[in-house]
Amino acid sequence: MIGVAVIGAGNWGKNLVRNFASIDNVELKYICDLKDDIRKRMSSLYPNAKVISNMDEALEDKDVDAVVVAVDAPLHFEVASAALQAGKHTYVEKPLTLTSEDSKKLIDLATEKKVKLMVGHLLEYHPAVNYIKDAIASGKIGKPLYLYCQRVNLGIVRKKENAWWSLAPHDISVACYLFDAEPVSVSASGQAYLQEGIEDVVFANLKFADGRMAHIHVSWLDPHKIRKITLVGNQKMIVFDDMEAAEKIRIYDKSAEVKRSVDDYAEAISLRVGDILIPKIPSIEPLREECKHFITCIINDTTPRSDGADGLRVVKVLEAGSKSLSQGGTPVEIR
Ligand SMILES: NC(=O)c1ccc[n+]([C@@H]2O[C@H](COP(=O)([O-])OP(=O)(O)OC[C@H]3O[C@@H](n4cnc5c(N)ncnc54)[C@H](O)[C@@H]3O)[C@@H](O)[C@H]2O)c1
């Protein structure tokens, strides 16, 4: 059994608590939160776990093997460092930290302590995203050319981070995961309408070395609730609509091809429009898959899919995007 402590049981942390309380090979030992009302609710829902307000007790407990960090993003580094320092396998919600320097420190600390470091890049555990990943690998869509993502809604408006840092980690991680690469530059434009200096809406463009491109639109000031990713390949195109209950993926057998006539060397662009396939995607909770993956990696001593390096890759893009935002959208190179 892997003893787990969850630090932060707020809006999102409570979902992590629910999953770690019910997956195999886990004993949920501690739930820690600063707020009285949250602790009261957790105590009545999970009577077998010890509910505490200070994480030190959990970090000092030898029966705690793993710590799950779901506090506010600016506190990730401090709480995750303490967990790693105590020799615990550590799962940190996205974004891993607010600077790439801090992400590197966490990676080094995890290496030094010989423990797992995993970041909550939820969509890498989504069966629909993995369907697309497999479709790319099997050559089903041809060569991936570009993708674009929309993650917009009215709310939740954050006060300590802008829409880029709050929402874009998901799309950045998906773009890097599907393209199996890290972008070389980012340009991002956005505006703060509700709170000074906190962008509510951001449009960003990630360029990859070989010409592939990812466009990301995030906003918490929008009339629509959209969570959609469109990937265009040179043979087929895939749309993943996470707001669809069952038909999450559509594969469009569409493409455009430049054809040269052998006789007169003229160029013609031929458009091909075929069937639309809606594959069956297993109906499983991505968060549950993610939590199970963390535990499996600890038990089998394997590297998590979304490890510290993956977390750092996303933080580097977020940092470069922030710089571009402050420079009015000029492209910023990622080193
Ligand atoms: N993967 C996803 O889809 C997803 C979605 C939403 C939020 N998140 C991430 O989850 C994290 C939490 O977000 P949230 O929306 O739940 O925020 P929240 O404000 O609702 O919850 C944070 C909780 O952490 C507690 N906390 C803060 N410092 C603490 C400490 N030192 N010890 C114990 N408890 C402490 C607070 O009391 C609060 O209850 C953030 O990193 C956010 O980016 C991820």
Tab-separated table of C-alpha atoms and ligand atoms in Angstrom:
chain	number	residue	atom	x	y	z
A	1	MET	CA	0.000	0.000	0.000
A	2	ILE	CA	1.155	3.517	-0.828
A	3	GLY	CA	0.404	6.022	1.928
A	4	VAL	CA	-0.775	9.318	0.425
A	5	ALA	CA	-1.208	12.833	1.848
A	6	VAL	CA	-3.113	15.454	-0.160
A	7	ILE	CA	-2.149	19.061	0.580
A	8	GLY	CA	-4.864	21.513	-0.517
A	9	ALA	CA	-8.449	20.229	-0.747
A	10	GLY	CA	-10.078	23.228	-2.443
A	11	ASN	CA	-12.031	23.292	-5.711
A	12	TRP	CA	-9.656	20.968	-7.531
A	13	GLY	CA	-7.880	19.255	-4.639
A	14	LYS	CA	-11.167	17.683	-3.508
A	15	ASN	CA	-11.254	15.743	-6.797
A	16	LEU	CA	-7.755	14.426	-6.140
A	17	VAL	CA	-8.830	13.434	-2.615
A	18	ARG	CA	-11.871	11.583	-4.031
A	19	ASN	CA	-9.692	9.622	-6.445
A	20	PHE	CA	-6.841	8.800	-4.086
A	21	ALA	CA	-9.432	7.661	-1.511
A	22	SER	CA	-10.789	5.059	-3.908
A	23	ILE	CA	-8.008	3.678	-6.099
A	24	ASP	CA	-6.266	0.369	-5.526
A	25	ASN	CA	-3.013	0.113	-3.566
A	26	VAL	CA	-3.524	3.482	-1.857
A	27	GLU	CA	-4.202	4.377	1.723
A	28	LEU	CA	-5.257	8.011	1.965
A	29	LYS	CA	-3.605	8.942	5.251
A	30	TYR	CA	-3.843	12.735	5.460
A	31	ILE	CA	-5.892	15.565	3.983
A	32	CYS	CA	-4.419	18.973	4.743
A	33	ASP	CA	-6.042	22.368	4.212
A	34	LEU	CA	-5.782	25.749	5.872
A	35	LYS	CA	-9.535	26.391	5.781
A	36	ASP	CA	-11.804	25.245	8.644
A	37	ASP	CA	-14.882	24.677	6.471
A	38	ILE	CA	-12.933	22.498	4.025
A	39	ARG	CA	-11.411	20.447	6.858
A	40	LYS	CA	-14.855	19.951	8.395
A	41	ARG	CA	-16.268	18.691	5.072
A	42	MET	CA	-13.277	16.413	4.458
A	43	SER	CA	-13.522	14.919	7.973
A	44	SER	CA	-17.131	13.911	7.428
A	45	LEU	CA	-16.512	12.561	3.898
A	46	TYR	CA	-13.285	10.673	4.670
A	47	PRO	CA	-13.398	9.491	8.310
A	48	ASN	CA	-10.437	7.137	7.774
A	49	ALA	CA	-8.046	9.926	6.809
A	50	LYS	CA	-6.487	12.296	9.325
A	51	VAL	CA	-7.535	15.856	8.485
A	52	ILE	CA	-4.934	18.458	9.440
A	53	SER	CA	-4.141	22.149	8.933
A	54	ASN	CA	-0.345	21.965	8.937
A	55	MET	CA	1.400	19.675	6.457
A	56	ASP	CA	4.449	19.072	8.690
A	57	GLU	CA	2.782	16.182	10.524
A	58	ALA	CA	2.173	14.378	7.213
A	59	LEU	CA	5.704	15.062	5.958
A	60	GLU	CA	7.205	13.663	9.166
A	61	ASP	CA	5.099	10.482	9.026
A	62	LYS	CA	7.161	7.530	7.732
A	63	ASP	CA	3.985	5.807	6.519
A	64	VAL	CA	3.378	8.591	4.006
A	65	ASP	CA	5.107	7.582	0.768
A	66	ALA	CA	3.611	10.172	-1.551
A	67	VAL	CA	2.397	13.754	-1.338
A	68	VAL	CA	-0.127	15.361	-3.679
A	69	VAL	CA	0.156	19.140	-3.952
A	70	ALA	CA	-3.040	20.984	-4.911
A	71	VAL	CA	-2.493	24.361	-3.267
A	72	ASP	CA	-2.620	27.654	-5.185
A	73	ALA	CA	-0.050	27.756	-7.997
A	74	PRO	CA	2.226	30.412	-6.374
A	75	LEU	CA	2.703	27.992	-3.436
A	76	HIS	CA	3.556	24.919	-5.533
A	77	PHE	CA	7.308	25.404	-5.259
A	78	GLU	CA	7.372	25.891	-1.494
A	79	VAL	CA	5.068	22.955	-0.707
A	80	ALA	CA	6.558	20.578	-3.307
A	81	SER	CA	10.122	21.397	-2.146
A	82	ALA	CA	9.181	20.525	1.422
A	83	ALA	CA	7.596	17.234	0.294
A	84	LEU	CA	10.625	16.258	-1.827
A	85	GLN	CA	13.016	17.320	0.922
A	86	ALA	CA	11.137	14.922	3.236
A	87	GLY	CA	11.835	12.136	0.712
A	88	LYS	CA	8.230	11.769	-0.525
A	89	HIS	CA	7.187	10.945	-4.085
A	90	THR	CA	5.511	14.171	-5.156
A	91	TYR	CA	2.641	14.969	-7.485
A	92	VAL	CA	2.164	18.696	-8.198
A	93	GLU	CA	-0.823	20.255	-9.906
A	94	LYS	CA	-0.202	22.273	-13.055
A	95	PRO	CA	1.716	24.507	-13.588
A	96	LEU	CA	4.654	22.786	-11.900
A	97	THR	CA	6.012	26.148	-10.642
A	98	LEU	CA	5.884	29.802	-11.696
A	99	THR	CA	9.490	29.914	-12.963
A	100	SER	CA	11.632	27.472	-14.928
A	101	GLU	CA	14.408	27.986	-12.375
A	102	ASP	CA	12.139	26.639	-9.622
A	103	SER	CA	11.027	23.728	-11.830
A	104	LYS	CA	14.675	22.771	-12.363
A	105	LYS	CA	15.268	22.909	-8.604
A	106	LEU	CA	12.364	20.490	-8.030
A	107	ILE	CA	13.694	18.129	-10.720
A	108	ASP	CA	17.168	18.174	-9.126
A	109	LEU	CA	15.722	17.627	-5.665
A	110	ALA	CA	13.647	14.650	-6.860
A	111	THR	CA	16.748	13.156	-8.519
A	112	GLU	CA	18.830	13.689	-5.382
A	113	LYS	CA	16.186	12.112	-3.132
A	114	LYS	CA	15.500	9.301	-5.663
A	115	VAL	CA	11.749	9.918	-5.671
A	116	LYS	CA	9.151	10.481	-8.405
A	117	LEU	CA	8.112	13.976	-9.442
A	118	MET	CA	4.931	14.186	-11.495
A	119	VAL	CA	2.918	17.177	-12.686
A	120	GLY	CA	-0.852	17.200	-13.232
A	121	HIS	CA	-0.974	17.639	-16.993
A	122	LEU	CA	-4.444	16.145	-16.991
A	123	LEU	CA	-5.069	15.973	-20.735
A	124	GLU	CA	-2.094	13.665	-21.277
A	125	TYR	CA	-4.261	11.079	-19.509
A	126	HIS	CA	-7.412	11.826	-21.484
A	127	PRO	CA	-8.440	8.817	-23.613
A	128	ALA	CA	-9.370	11.154	-26.512
A	129	VAL	CA	-5.941	12.825	-26.508
A	130	ASN	CA	-4.316	9.408	-26.425
A	131	TYR	CA	-6.514	8.295	-29.315
A	132	ILE	CA	-5.095	11.252	-31.314
A	133	LYS	CA	-1.557	10.402	-30.184
A	134	ASP	CA	-2.010	6.835	-31.450
A	135	ALA	CA	-3.589	8.089	-34.692
A	136	ILE	CA	-0.500	10.228	-35.344
A	137	ALA	CA	1.891	7.380	-34.478
A	138	SER	CA	0.102	4.932	-36.781
A	139	GLY	CA	0.195	7.410	-39.686
A	140	LYS	CA	-3.621	7.585	-39.802
A	141	ILE	CA	-3.715	11.339	-40.383
A	142	GLY	CA	-0.463	11.635	-42.320
A	143	LYS	CA	2.005	14.287	-41.276
A	144	PRO	CA	0.659	16.580	-38.510
A	145	LEU	CA	0.803	20.174	-39.787
A	146	TYR	CA	-0.750	22.404	-37.134
A	147	LEU	CA	-3.253	22.433	-34.301
A	148	TYR	CA	-5.372	24.983	-32.497
A	149	CYS	CA	-7.059	24.863	-29.108
A	150	GLN	CA	-9.851	26.833	-27.485
A	151	ARG	CA	-10.370	26.740	-23.727
A	152	VAL	CA	-12.879	29.494	-22.982
A	153	ASN	CA	-15.806	30.055	-20.609
A	154	LEU	CA	-17.314	32.682	-18.332
A	155	GLY	CA	-15.251	32.137	-15.131
A	156	ILE	CA	-13.563	30.947	-13.007
A	157	VAL	CA	-11.865	34.372	-12.735
A	158	ARG	CA	-8.595	33.971	-10.831
A	159	LYS	CA	-6.974	36.752	-8.790
A	160	LYS	CA	-3.388	35.553	-8.437
A	161	GLU	CA	-2.735	34.377	-12.001
A	162	ASN	CA	-3.893	35.354	-15.479
A	163	ALA	CA	-5.826	33.193	-17.955
A	164	TRP	CA	-2.553	32.193	-19.644
A	165	TRP	CA	-1.057	30.634	-16.501
A	166	SER	CA	-4.368	29.245	-15.285
A	167	LEU	CA	-5.748	27.665	-18.470
A	168	ALA	CA	-2.999	27.365	-21.091
A	169	PRO	CA	-0.829	24.731	-19.285
A	170	HIS	CA	-3.356	22.129	-20.486
A	171	ASP	CA	-3.110	23.134	-24.145
A	172	ILE	CA	0.653	23.662	-24.099
A	173	SER	CA	1.144	20.212	-22.611
A	174	VAL	CA	-1.152	18.676	-25.247
A	175	ALA	CA	0.650	20.452	-28.119
A	176	CYS	CA	4.077	19.284	-26.872
A	177	TYR	CA	2.747	15.786	-26.136
A	178	LEU	CA	1.077	15.297	-29.525
A	179	PHE	CA	3.944	16.834	-31.509
A	180	ASP	CA	6.489	15.106	-29.240
A	181	ALA	CA	8.513	18.318	-29.293
A	182	GLU	CA	9.117	21.600	-27.536
A	183	PRO	CA	8.303	24.867	-29.344
A	184	VAL	CA	11.124	27.194	-30.388
A	185	SER	CA	9.179	30.423	-29.938
A	186	VAL	CA	5.934	31.842	-28.570
A	187	SER	CA	4.039	35.010	-29.351
A	188	ALA	CA	1.098	35.933	-27.146
A	189	SER	CA	-1.351	38.828	-27.125
A	190	GLY	CA	-3.899	39.422	-24.419
A	191	GLN	CA	-5.876	41.986	-22.491
A	192	ALA	CA	-6.784	42.586	-18.832
A	193	TYR	CA	-10.345	43.916	-18.626
A	194	LEU	CA	-11.505	42.933	-15.132
A	195	GLN	CA	-8.411	43.267	-12.939
A	196	GLU	CA	-5.389	45.424	-13.612
A	197	GLY	CA	-2.425	43.440	-14.927
A	198	ILE	CA	-4.276	40.091	-14.994
A	199	GLU	CA	-5.100	39.113	-18.579
A	200	ASP	CA	-8.585	37.645	-18.995
A	201	VAL	CA	-8.075	36.585	-22.594
A	202	VAL	CA	-4.929	35.441	-24.419
A	203	PHE	CA	-4.257	34.373	-28.007
A	204	ALA	CA	-0.892	32.641	-28.374
A	205	ASN	CA	1.070	31.073	-31.193
A	206	LEU	CA	3.656	28.355	-30.565
A	207	LYS	CA	6.115	27.634	-33.374
A	208	PHE	CA	8.004	24.353	-33.613
A	209	ALA	CA	11.357	23.888	-35.364
A	210	ASP	CA	9.997	21.995	-38.376
A	211	GLY	CA	7.207	24.460	-39.221
A	212	ARG	CA	4.488	22.857	-37.117
A	213	MET	CA	2.396	25.369	-35.233
A	214	ALA	CA	-0.037	25.438	-32.297
A	215	HIS	CA	-2.471	28.276	-31.667
A	216	ILE	CA	-3.983	28.618	-28.201
A	217	HIS	CA	-6.977	30.759	-27.235
A	218	VAL	CA	-7.761	30.904	-23.513
A	219	SER	CA	-10.266	33.106	-21.727
A	220	TRP	CA	-12.516	33.265	-18.652
A	221	LEU	CA	-14.451	36.160	-20.189
A	222	ASP	CA	-16.364	34.466	-22.966
A	223	PRO	CA	-20.028	33.601	-23.618
A	224	HIS	CA	-19.235	30.045	-24.770
A	225	LYS	CA	-17.952	27.062	-22.869
A	226	ILE	CA	-15.555	25.555	-25.388
A	227	ARG	CA	-12.846	22.955	-24.877
A	228	LYS	CA	-11.812	21.980	-28.328
A	229	ILE	CA	-8.660	20.915	-30.127
A	230	THR	CA	-8.389	20.689	-33.917
A	231	LEU	CA	-5.409	18.940	-35.452
A	232	VAL	CA	-4.795	19.209	-39.173
A	233	GLY	CA	-2.705	16.523	-40.826
A	234	ASN	CA	-1.746	16.390	-44.487
A	235	GLN	CA	-4.061	13.389	-45.030
A	236	LYS	CA	-6.805	13.703	-42.388
A	237	MET	CA	-8.019	16.161	-39.770
A	238	ILE	CA	-9.112	15.392	-36.192
A	239	VAL	CA	-11.369	17.397	-33.886
A	240	PHE	CA	-11.540	16.666	-30.153
A	241	ASP	CA	-14.528	18.347	-28.500
A	242	ASP	CA	-14.423	17.741	-24.757
A	243	MET	CA	-17.878	19.300	-24.296
A	244	GLU	CA	-19.442	16.427	-26.255
A	245	ALA	CA	-20.715	13.743	-23.890
A	246	ALA	CA	-20.050	10.738	-26.135
A	247	GLU	CA	-18.816	11.768	-29.581
A	248	LYS	CA	-15.629	13.443	-28.424
A	249	ILE	CA	-13.532	12.706	-31.518
A	250	ARG	CA	-14.323	13.225	-35.193
A	251	ILE	CA	-11.865	12.250	-37.899
A	252	TYR	CA	-12.465	14.126	-41.132
A	253	ASP	CA	-11.145	12.358	-44.211
A	254	LYS	CA	-10.293	15.671	-45.829
A	255	SER	CA	-7.109	16.983	-47.369
A	256	ALA	CA	-5.656	19.302	-49.961
A	257	GLU	CA	-2.857	18.306	-52.269
A	258	VAL	CA	-0.722	20.236	-54.736
A	259	LYS	CA	-0.518	18.231	-57.972
A	260	ARG	CA	1.895	18.943	-60.797
A	261	SER	CA	0.914	18.066	-64.346
A	262	VAL	CA	3.724	16.096	-66.002
A	263	ASP	CA	2.884	17.582	-69.437
A	264	ASP	CA	2.780	21.312	-68.804
A	265	TYR	CA	4.314	21.612	-65.319
A	266	ALA	CA	1.204	23.478	-64.177
A	267	GLU	CA	0.238	23.246	-60.551
A	268	ALA	CA	-3.248	22.387	-59.350
A	269	ILE	CA	-4.578	22.052	-55.840
A	270	SER	CA	-6.943	19.161	-55.463
A	271	LEU	CA	-9.305	19.052	-52.497
A	272	ARG	CA	-10.454	15.705	-51.153
A	273	VAL	CA	-13.576	15.385	-49.021
A	274	GLY	CA	-14.418	11.928	-47.670
A	275	ASP	CA	-16.227	10.369	-44.717
A	276	ILE	CA	-16.331	11.499	-41.121
A	277	LEU	CA	-15.482	8.817	-38.560
A	278	ILE	CA	-16.622	9.024	-34.942
A	279	PRO	CA	-14.605	6.430	-33.021
A	280	LYS	CA	-15.711	5.049	-29.681
A	281	ILE	CA	-13.657	6.598	-26.907
A	282	PRO	CA	-13.675	4.822	-23.528
A	283	SER	CA	-15.654	6.757	-20.961
A	284	ILE	CA	-13.111	6.999	-18.162
A	285	GLU	CA	-12.220	9.906	-15.900
A	286	PRO	CA	-8.839	11.319	-16.992
A	287	LEU	CA	-8.054	12.402	-13.427
A	288	ARG	CA	-8.525	8.843	-12.189
A	289	GLU	CA	-6.133	7.609	-14.904
A	290	GLU	CA	-3.643	10.265	-13.856
A	291	CYS	CA	-3.827	9.341	-10.153
A	292	LYS	CA	-3.499	5.615	-10.968
A	293	HIS	CA	-0.494	6.368	-13.204
A	294	PHE	CA	1.283	8.177	-10.339
A	295	ILE	CA	0.797	5.194	-8.025
A	296	THR	CA	1.814	2.689	-10.731
A	297	CYS	CA	5.030	4.643	-11.382
A	298	ILE	CA	5.866	4.530	-7.670
A	299	ILE	CA	5.144	0.788	-7.384
A	300	ASN	CA	6.942	-0.174	-10.611
A	301	ASP	CA	9.712	2.434	-10.283
A	302	THR	CA	8.998	3.916	-13.721
A	303	THR	CA	9.101	7.511	-14.967
A	304	PRO	CA	5.753	9.313	-15.044
A	305	ARG	CA	4.488	10.368	-18.488
A	306	SER	CA	4.151	13.933	-17.176
A	307	ASP	CA	7.391	14.012	-15.202
A	308	GLY	CA	9.372	17.013	-13.979
A	309	ALA	CA	10.953	17.509	-17.427
A	310	ASP	CA	7.488	17.693	-18.997
A	311	GLY	CA	6.455	20.189	-16.305
A	312	LEU	CA	9.554	22.296	-17.018
A	313	ARG	CA	8.868	22.239	-20.780
A	314	VAL	CA	5.413	23.731	-20.176
A	315	VAL	CA	6.682	26.312	-17.660
A	316	LYS	CA	9.299	27.485	-20.200
A	317	VAL	CA	6.520	28.119	-22.737
A	318	LEU	CA	4.410	29.899	-20.095
A	319	GLU	CA	7.355	32.124	-19.157
A	320	ALA	CA	8.140	32.989	-22.775
A	321	GLY	CA	4.429	33.663	-23.385
A	322	SER	CA	4.341	36.041	-20.399
A	323	LYS	CA	7.334	37.915	-21.788
A	324	SER	CA	5.669	38.157	-25.178
A	325	LEU	CA	2.432	39.402	-23.530
A	326	SER	CA	4.358	42.196	-21.824
A	327	GLN	CA	6.053	43.084	-25.118
A	328	GLY	CA	2.771	43.413	-27.003
A	329	GLY	CA	2.946	40.058	-28.772
A	330	THR	CA	6.484	39.967	-30.189
A	331	PRO	CA	7.783	36.388	-30.621
A	332	VAL	CA	10.008	35.224	-27.750
A	333	GLU	CA	12.497	32.429	-28.320
A	334	ILE	CA	12.544	29.445	-25.989
A	335	ARG	CA	15.966	28.154	-25.133
B	1	LIG	N1	-5.871	19.894	-13.600
B	1	LIG	C1	-6.886	20.722	-13.662
B	1	LIG	O1	-7.755	20.625	-14.538
B	1	LIG	C2	-7.013	21.808	-12.631
B	1	LIG	C3	-8.209	22.521	-12.507
B	1	LIG	C4	-8.294	23.504	-11.542
B	1	LIG	C5	-7.202	23.795	-10.743
B	1	LIG	N2	-6.048	23.097	-10.902
B	1	LIG	C6	-4.870	23.391	-10.055
B	1	LIG	O2	-5.131	22.941	-8.741
B	1	LIG	C7	-4.507	23.808	-7.791
B	1	LIG	C8	-5.544	24.286	-6.785
B	1	LIG	O3	-6.531	25.019	-7.465
B	1	LIG	P1	-7.994	25.198	-6.824
B	1	LIG	O4	-8.854	25.708	-7.894
B	1	LIG	O5	-8.380	23.974	-6.106
B	1	LIG	O6	-7.681	26.373	-5.776
B	1	LIG	P2	-8.428	26.622	-4.402
B	1	LIG	O7	-8.050	28.000	-3.972
B	1	LIG	O8	-9.870	26.280	-4.494
B	1	LIG	O9	-7.754	25.566	-3.402
B	1	LIG	C9	-6.480	25.691	-2.887
B	1	LIG	C10	-6.531	25.190	-1.459
B	1	LIG	O10	-5.208	25.073	-0.948
B	1	LIG	C11	-5.258	25.385	0.432
B	1	LIG	N3	-3.900	25.734	0.884
B	1	LIG	C12	-3.128	26.788	0.493
B	1	LIG	N4	-1.927	26.724	1.105
B	1	LIG	C13	-1.938	25.622	1.901
B	1	LIG	C14	-1.011	25.031	2.770
B	1	LIG	N5	0.207	25.533	2.961
B	1	LIG	N6	-1.370	23.902	3.420
B	1	LIG	C15	-2.586	23.354	3.236
B	1	LIG	N7	-3.525	23.879	2.418
B	1	LIG	C16	-3.205	24.984	1.752
B	1	LIG	C17	-6.238	26.536	0.527
B	1	LIG	O11	-6.756	26.655	1.823
B	1	LIG	C18	-7.285	26.138	-0.503
B	1	LIG	O12	-8.369	25.459	0.072
B	1	LIG	C19	-3.864	24.925	-8.600
B	1	LIG	O13	-2.527	24.605	-8.786
B	1	LIG	C20	-4.564	24.884	-9.918
B	1	LIG	O14	-3.737	25.310	-10.987
B	1	LIG	C21	-5.947	22.112	-11.798
